[in-house]
Amino acid sequence: MKKIYLTCGLAIFLGIAGGIAFFLIRDANASVPSNITLTNQNSESYNFGKDKTKLKLIEFIYTHCPDICPTTTQKMTALKKDLVQAGIFRKKIEFITISIDPVRDTPEILTKYMKGFGISNNSQWTFLTGDSSTLKSDVKKIHEIANGLGFQFIDPGNGQFVHTTFTYLVDDHNRFIAKFPMGNNFNKQDVYESISKI
């Protein structure tokens, strides 16, 4: 009987360890494909492989989100002020917000969203969506970016997306460095310290 308990305990331990290892390996290999181009809030093209000089803090949102997305954007706005004061923002890191709802989140809607948070439209913080003329392929591109980082989302049909709750720090070659919780659990000091160390 003791042997059965030991065998079961070992099997459970190995299962948990295997699960943890899977997520650690997945995160370590996560990245944004550098060949992807989307449309920013000014209807201009943005390519992820063009600028290889800065870190990127990537946030996924949709503007109709009632809670976690706007809370995260608000906290990132406060983080930006700290990074500007330290002389790091735009010199060593840029913020990128990607809409997971490009059908509704047109460049004009993203610009209004930015204004609502007091975010200046001066290329210091890029908001990305799809182009109306290539929307179908751009939706696939957004999924490709999300999958590359391990961010999952789905529209159940009522316009309220269900999604995982992480923001992602990637290096100058779009490779995963760290992830941070969204919403009320987004700790700007933790993110600030992670960026400063790098």
GROMACS .gro file of N, CA and C in nm, residues 61-66 69 99-105 153-163:
model
   75
   61ILE      N    1  -0.537   4.480  -2.606
   61ILE     CA    2  -0.663   4.538  -2.553
   61ILE      C    3  -0.774   4.531  -2.659
   62TYR      N    4  -0.894   4.562  -2.618
   62TYR     CA    5  -0.999   4.603  -2.712
   62TYR      C    6  -1.073   4.717  -2.643
   63THR      N    7  -1.109   4.819  -2.719
   63THR     CA    8  -1.157   4.943  -2.658
   63THR      C    9  -1.295   4.931  -2.593
   64HIS      N   10  -1.371   4.825  -2.626
   64HIS     CA   11  -1.501   4.804  -2.563
   64HIS      C   12  -1.489   4.727  -2.431
   65CYS      N   13  -1.367   4.691  -2.394
   65CYS     CA   14  -1.344   4.616  -2.270
   65CYS      C   15  -1.391   4.699  -2.150
   66PRO      N   16  -1.470   4.640  -2.060
   66PRO     CA   17  -1.527   4.718  -1.949
   66PRO      C   18  -1.434   4.735  -1.829
   69CYS      N   19  -0.872   4.589  -1.950
   69CYS     CA   20  -0.793   4.659  -2.054
   69CYS      C   21  -0.771   4.806  -2.019
   99SER      N   22  -0.477   4.603  -3.065
   99SER     CA   23  -0.620   4.571  -3.051
   99SER      C   24  -0.646   4.429  -3.098
  100ILE      N   25  -0.719   4.354  -3.017
  100ILE     CA   26  -0.761   4.220  -3.057
  100ILE      C   27  -0.899   4.225  -3.125
  101ASP      N   28  -0.949   4.347  -3.144
  101ASP     CA   29  -1.079   4.369  -3.207
  101ASP      C   30  -1.064   4.470  -3.321
  102PRO      N   31  -0.985   4.435  -3.425
  102PRO     CA   32  -0.958   4.533  -3.531
  102PRO      C   33  -1.081   4.570  -3.615
  103VAL      N   34  -1.185   4.491  -3.607
  103VAL     CA   35  -1.308   4.524  -3.682
  103VAL      C   36  -1.369   4.653  -3.627
  104ARG      N   37  -1.380   4.662  -3.496
  104ARG     CA   38  -1.439   4.782  -3.435
  104ARG      C   39  -1.334   4.888  -3.402
  105ASP      N   40  -1.213   4.843  -3.369
  105ASP     CA   41  -1.109   4.938  -3.327
  105ASP      C   42  -1.030   4.991  -3.447
  153PHE      N   43  -0.702   3.469  -2.691
  153PHE     CA   44  -0.827   3.546  -2.685
  153PHE      C   45  -0.929   3.486  -2.780
  154ILE      N   46  -1.055   3.511  -2.748
  154ILE     CA   47  -1.165   3.462  -2.831
  154ILE      C   48  -1.286   3.554  -2.815
  155ASP      N   49  -1.360   3.573  -2.923
  155ASP     CA   50  -1.484   3.649  -2.919
  155ASP      C   51  -1.599   3.548  -2.915
  156PRO      N   52  -1.668   3.536  -2.802
  156PRO     CA   53  -1.777   3.439  -2.793
  156PRO      C   54  -1.901   3.477  -2.874
  157GLY      N   55  -1.897   3.593  -2.939
  157GLY     CA   56  -2.009   3.632  -3.025
  157GLY      C   57  -2.090   3.749  -2.972
  158ASN      N   58  -2.059   3.791  -2.850
  158ASN     CA   59  -2.134   3.904  -2.791
  158ASN      C   60  -2.052   4.032  -2.789
  159GLY      N   61  -1.933   4.029  -2.851
  159GLY     CA   62  -1.848   4.148  -2.856
  159GLY      C   63  -1.763   4.171  -2.734
  160GLN      N   64  -1.780   4.085  -2.633
  160GLN     CA   65  -1.699   4.094  -2.511
  160GLN      C   66  -1.594   3.983  -2.516
  161PHE      N   67  -1.474   4.017  -2.552
  161PHE     CA   68  -1.369   3.917  -2.571
  161PHE      C   69  -1.328   3.853  -2.439
  162VAL      N   70  -1.301   3.724  -2.446
  162VAL     CA   71  -1.241   3.652  -2.334
  162VAL      C   72  -1.093   3.638  -2.368
  163HIS      N   73  -1.007   3.680  -2.277
  163HIS     CA   74  -0.864   3.677  -2.308
  163HIS      C   75  -0.779   3.654  -2.184
   0.00000   0.00000   0.00000
